[in-house]
Short mmCIF file of C-alpha atoms and ligand atoms in Angstrom, two decimals:
data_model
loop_
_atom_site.label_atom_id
_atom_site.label_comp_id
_atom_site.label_asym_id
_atom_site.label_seq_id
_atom_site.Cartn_x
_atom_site.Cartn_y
_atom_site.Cartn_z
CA UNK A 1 8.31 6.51 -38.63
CA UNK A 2 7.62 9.74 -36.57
CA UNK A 3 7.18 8.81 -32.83
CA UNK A 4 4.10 10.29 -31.06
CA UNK A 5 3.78 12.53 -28.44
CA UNK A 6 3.45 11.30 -25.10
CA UNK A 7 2.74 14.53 -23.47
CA UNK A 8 0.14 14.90 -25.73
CA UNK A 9 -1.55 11.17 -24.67
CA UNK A 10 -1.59 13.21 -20.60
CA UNK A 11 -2.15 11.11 -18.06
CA UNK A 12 -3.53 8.53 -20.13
CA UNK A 13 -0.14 7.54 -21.19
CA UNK A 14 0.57 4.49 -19.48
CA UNK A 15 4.09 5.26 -18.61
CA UNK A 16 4.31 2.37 -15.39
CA UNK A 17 2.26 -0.19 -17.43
CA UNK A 18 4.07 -3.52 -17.46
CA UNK A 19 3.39 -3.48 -21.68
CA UNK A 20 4.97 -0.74 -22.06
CA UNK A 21 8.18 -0.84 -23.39
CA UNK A 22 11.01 1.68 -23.16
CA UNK A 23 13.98 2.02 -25.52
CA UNK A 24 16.48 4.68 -24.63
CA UNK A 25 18.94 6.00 -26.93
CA UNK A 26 21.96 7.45 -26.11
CA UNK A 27 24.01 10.59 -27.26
CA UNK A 28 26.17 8.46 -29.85
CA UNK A 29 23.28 6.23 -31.02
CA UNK A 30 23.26 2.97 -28.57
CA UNK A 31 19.65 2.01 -28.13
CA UNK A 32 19.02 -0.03 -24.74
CA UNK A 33 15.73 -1.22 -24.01
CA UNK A 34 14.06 -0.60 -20.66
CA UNK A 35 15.27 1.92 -18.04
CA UNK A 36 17.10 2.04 -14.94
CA UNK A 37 17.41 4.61 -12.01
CA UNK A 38 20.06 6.65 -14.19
CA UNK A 39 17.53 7.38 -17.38
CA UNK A 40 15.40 10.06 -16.02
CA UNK A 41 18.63 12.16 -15.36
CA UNK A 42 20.22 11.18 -18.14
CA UNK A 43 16.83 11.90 -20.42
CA UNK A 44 16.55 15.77 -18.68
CA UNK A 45 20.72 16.73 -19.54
CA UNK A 46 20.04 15.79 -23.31
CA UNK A 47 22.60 12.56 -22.81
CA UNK A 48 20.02 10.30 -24.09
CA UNK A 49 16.33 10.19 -25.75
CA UNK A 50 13.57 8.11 -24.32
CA UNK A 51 10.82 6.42 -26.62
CA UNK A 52 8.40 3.82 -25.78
CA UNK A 53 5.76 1.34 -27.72
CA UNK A 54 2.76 1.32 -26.12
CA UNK A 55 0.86 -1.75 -27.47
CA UNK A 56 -2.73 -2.09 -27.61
CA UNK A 57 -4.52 0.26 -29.65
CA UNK A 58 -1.61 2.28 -30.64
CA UNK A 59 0.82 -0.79 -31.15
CA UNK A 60 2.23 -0.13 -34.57
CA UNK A 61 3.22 3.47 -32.72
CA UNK A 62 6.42 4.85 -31.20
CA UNK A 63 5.97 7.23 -28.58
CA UNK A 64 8.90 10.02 -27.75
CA UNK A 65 8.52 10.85 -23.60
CA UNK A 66 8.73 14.41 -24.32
CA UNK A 67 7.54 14.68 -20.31
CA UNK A 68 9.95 13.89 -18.84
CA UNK A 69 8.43 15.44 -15.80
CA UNK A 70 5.66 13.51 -15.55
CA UNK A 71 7.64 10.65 -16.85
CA UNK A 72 9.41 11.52 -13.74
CA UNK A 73 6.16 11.39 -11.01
CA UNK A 74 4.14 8.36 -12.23
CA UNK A 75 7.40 6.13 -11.32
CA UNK A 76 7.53 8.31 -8.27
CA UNK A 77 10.91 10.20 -9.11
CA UNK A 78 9.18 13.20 -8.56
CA UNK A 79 6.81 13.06 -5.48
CA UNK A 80 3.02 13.86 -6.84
CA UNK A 81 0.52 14.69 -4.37
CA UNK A 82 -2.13 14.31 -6.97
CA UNK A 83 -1.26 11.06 -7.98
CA UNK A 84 -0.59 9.70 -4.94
CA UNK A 85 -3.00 11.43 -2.52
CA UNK A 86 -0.07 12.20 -0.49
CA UNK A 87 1.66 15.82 0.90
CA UNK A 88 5.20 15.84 1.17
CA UNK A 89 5.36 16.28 4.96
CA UNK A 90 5.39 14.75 8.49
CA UNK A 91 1.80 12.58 8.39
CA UNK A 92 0.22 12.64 11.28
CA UNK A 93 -0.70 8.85 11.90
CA UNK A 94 -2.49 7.05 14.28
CA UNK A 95 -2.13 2.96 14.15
CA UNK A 96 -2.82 0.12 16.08
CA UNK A 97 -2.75 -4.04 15.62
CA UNK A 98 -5.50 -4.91 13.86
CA UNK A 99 -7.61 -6.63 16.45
CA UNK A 100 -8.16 -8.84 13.68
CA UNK A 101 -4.69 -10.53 13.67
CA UNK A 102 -3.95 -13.79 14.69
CA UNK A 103 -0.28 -13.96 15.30
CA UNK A 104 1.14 -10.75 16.89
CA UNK A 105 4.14 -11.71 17.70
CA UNK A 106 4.87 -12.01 13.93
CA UNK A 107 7.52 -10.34 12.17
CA UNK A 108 4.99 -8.88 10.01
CA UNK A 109 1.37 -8.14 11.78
CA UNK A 110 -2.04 -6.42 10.56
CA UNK A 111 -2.14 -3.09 11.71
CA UNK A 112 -5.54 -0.86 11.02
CA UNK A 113 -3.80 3.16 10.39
CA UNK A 114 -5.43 6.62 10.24
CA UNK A 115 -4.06 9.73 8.68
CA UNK A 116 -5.09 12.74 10.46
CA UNK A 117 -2.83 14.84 8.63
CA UNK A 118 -6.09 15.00 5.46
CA UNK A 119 -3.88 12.71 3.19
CA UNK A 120 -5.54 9.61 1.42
CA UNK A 121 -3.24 6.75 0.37
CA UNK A 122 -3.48 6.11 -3.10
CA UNK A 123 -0.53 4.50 -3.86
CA UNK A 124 0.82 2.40 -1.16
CA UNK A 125 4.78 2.13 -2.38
CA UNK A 126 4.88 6.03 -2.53
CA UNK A 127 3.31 5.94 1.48
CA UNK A 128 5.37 2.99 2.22
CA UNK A 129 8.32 4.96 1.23
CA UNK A 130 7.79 8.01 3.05
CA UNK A 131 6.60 6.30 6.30
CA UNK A 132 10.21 4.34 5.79
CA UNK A 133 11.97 8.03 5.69
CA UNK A 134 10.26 9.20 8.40
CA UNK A 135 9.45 7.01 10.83
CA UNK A 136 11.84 3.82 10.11
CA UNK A 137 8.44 1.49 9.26
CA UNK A 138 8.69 -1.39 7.21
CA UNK A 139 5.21 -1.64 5.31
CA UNK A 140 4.36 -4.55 3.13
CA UNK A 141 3.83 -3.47 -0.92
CA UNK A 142 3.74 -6.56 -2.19
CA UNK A 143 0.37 -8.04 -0.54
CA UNK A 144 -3.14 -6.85 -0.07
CA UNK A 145 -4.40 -3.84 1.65
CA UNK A 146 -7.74 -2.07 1.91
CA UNK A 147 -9.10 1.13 3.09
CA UNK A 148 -12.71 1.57 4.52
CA UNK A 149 -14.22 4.73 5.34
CA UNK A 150 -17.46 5.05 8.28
CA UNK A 151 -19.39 8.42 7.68
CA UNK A 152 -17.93 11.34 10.05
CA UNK A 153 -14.55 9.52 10.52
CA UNK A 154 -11.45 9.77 8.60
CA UNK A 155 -10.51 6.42 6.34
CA UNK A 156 -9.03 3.46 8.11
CA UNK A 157 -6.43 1.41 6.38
CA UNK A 158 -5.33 -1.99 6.69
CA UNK A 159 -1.73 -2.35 5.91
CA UNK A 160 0.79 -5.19 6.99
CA UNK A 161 4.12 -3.95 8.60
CA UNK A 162 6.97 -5.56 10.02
CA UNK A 163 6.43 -5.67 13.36
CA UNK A 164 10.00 -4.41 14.85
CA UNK A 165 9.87 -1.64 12.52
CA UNK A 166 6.60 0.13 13.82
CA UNK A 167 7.32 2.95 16.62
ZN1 ZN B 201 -0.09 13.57 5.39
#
């Protein structure tokens, strides 16, 4: 069977969908299924060959990740400002409790956060990480959040953060 392309599918390839499956195959011919945080560097020096089955429509088909780039940014290896709405830089970010919350004295609280830095927060583990680099916070990725946008003001989102964390 000759494996698609999955730079050919684009974007559309669903490369962090929870159906997709991923079957790596190493140098001397051991196939493991799924990946781990050494497959994208072991996929770009030639040690090893990713595939995945994408099922749905295409599920009698094998797809080769011949991207490995963009392999690389939708599971946030590489950082995409595209994808994720985010620059790679300082944000500038304005935040206070939500006057909403109930409870702030605990450990994690509502808090209602502005960017005025121009970025919008499309993925929240990708913002979560950098605000963890460079401030030390401790956002929530797990449970809701929301964004909400009033004409002539930049977007204000409601996150949940541990409390101690936030400076
Ligand atoms: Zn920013």
């Amino acid at each position: 069977m000759q494996p698609r392309s999955a730079a050919a599918a684009g974007r559309d390839f669903p490369y962090t969908s929870r159906t997709t499956c991923y079957i790596e195959i190493s140098e001397g011919g051991t196939v493991s299924h799924g990946i781990d945080s050494g497959t994208y560097e072991r996929a770009r020096s030639g040690k090893s060959s990713l595939y995945a089955v994408w099922p749905g429509e295409w599920s009698s088909h094998l797809f080769v990740i011949d991207d490995l780039d963009e392999y690389a940014r939708a599971h946030g290896i590489i950082h995409d400002q595209g994808r994720t709405g985010l620059a790679e830089h300082e944000h500038l970010v304005r935040w206070k409790l939500s006057p909403d919350e109930t409870k702030p004295n605990a450990s994690y609280v509502d808090i209602e956060l502005e960017l005025d830095c121009g970025c919008v927060i499309e993925d929240l583990r990708a913002f979560a990480n950098q605000m963890r680099t460079q401030r030390g916070w401790d956002i929530a990725t797990s449970g809701g959040w929301s964004s909400s946008t009033r004409q002539g003001h930049n977007t204000t989102y409601s996150l949940r953060a541990r409390r101690k964390s936030l400076s």
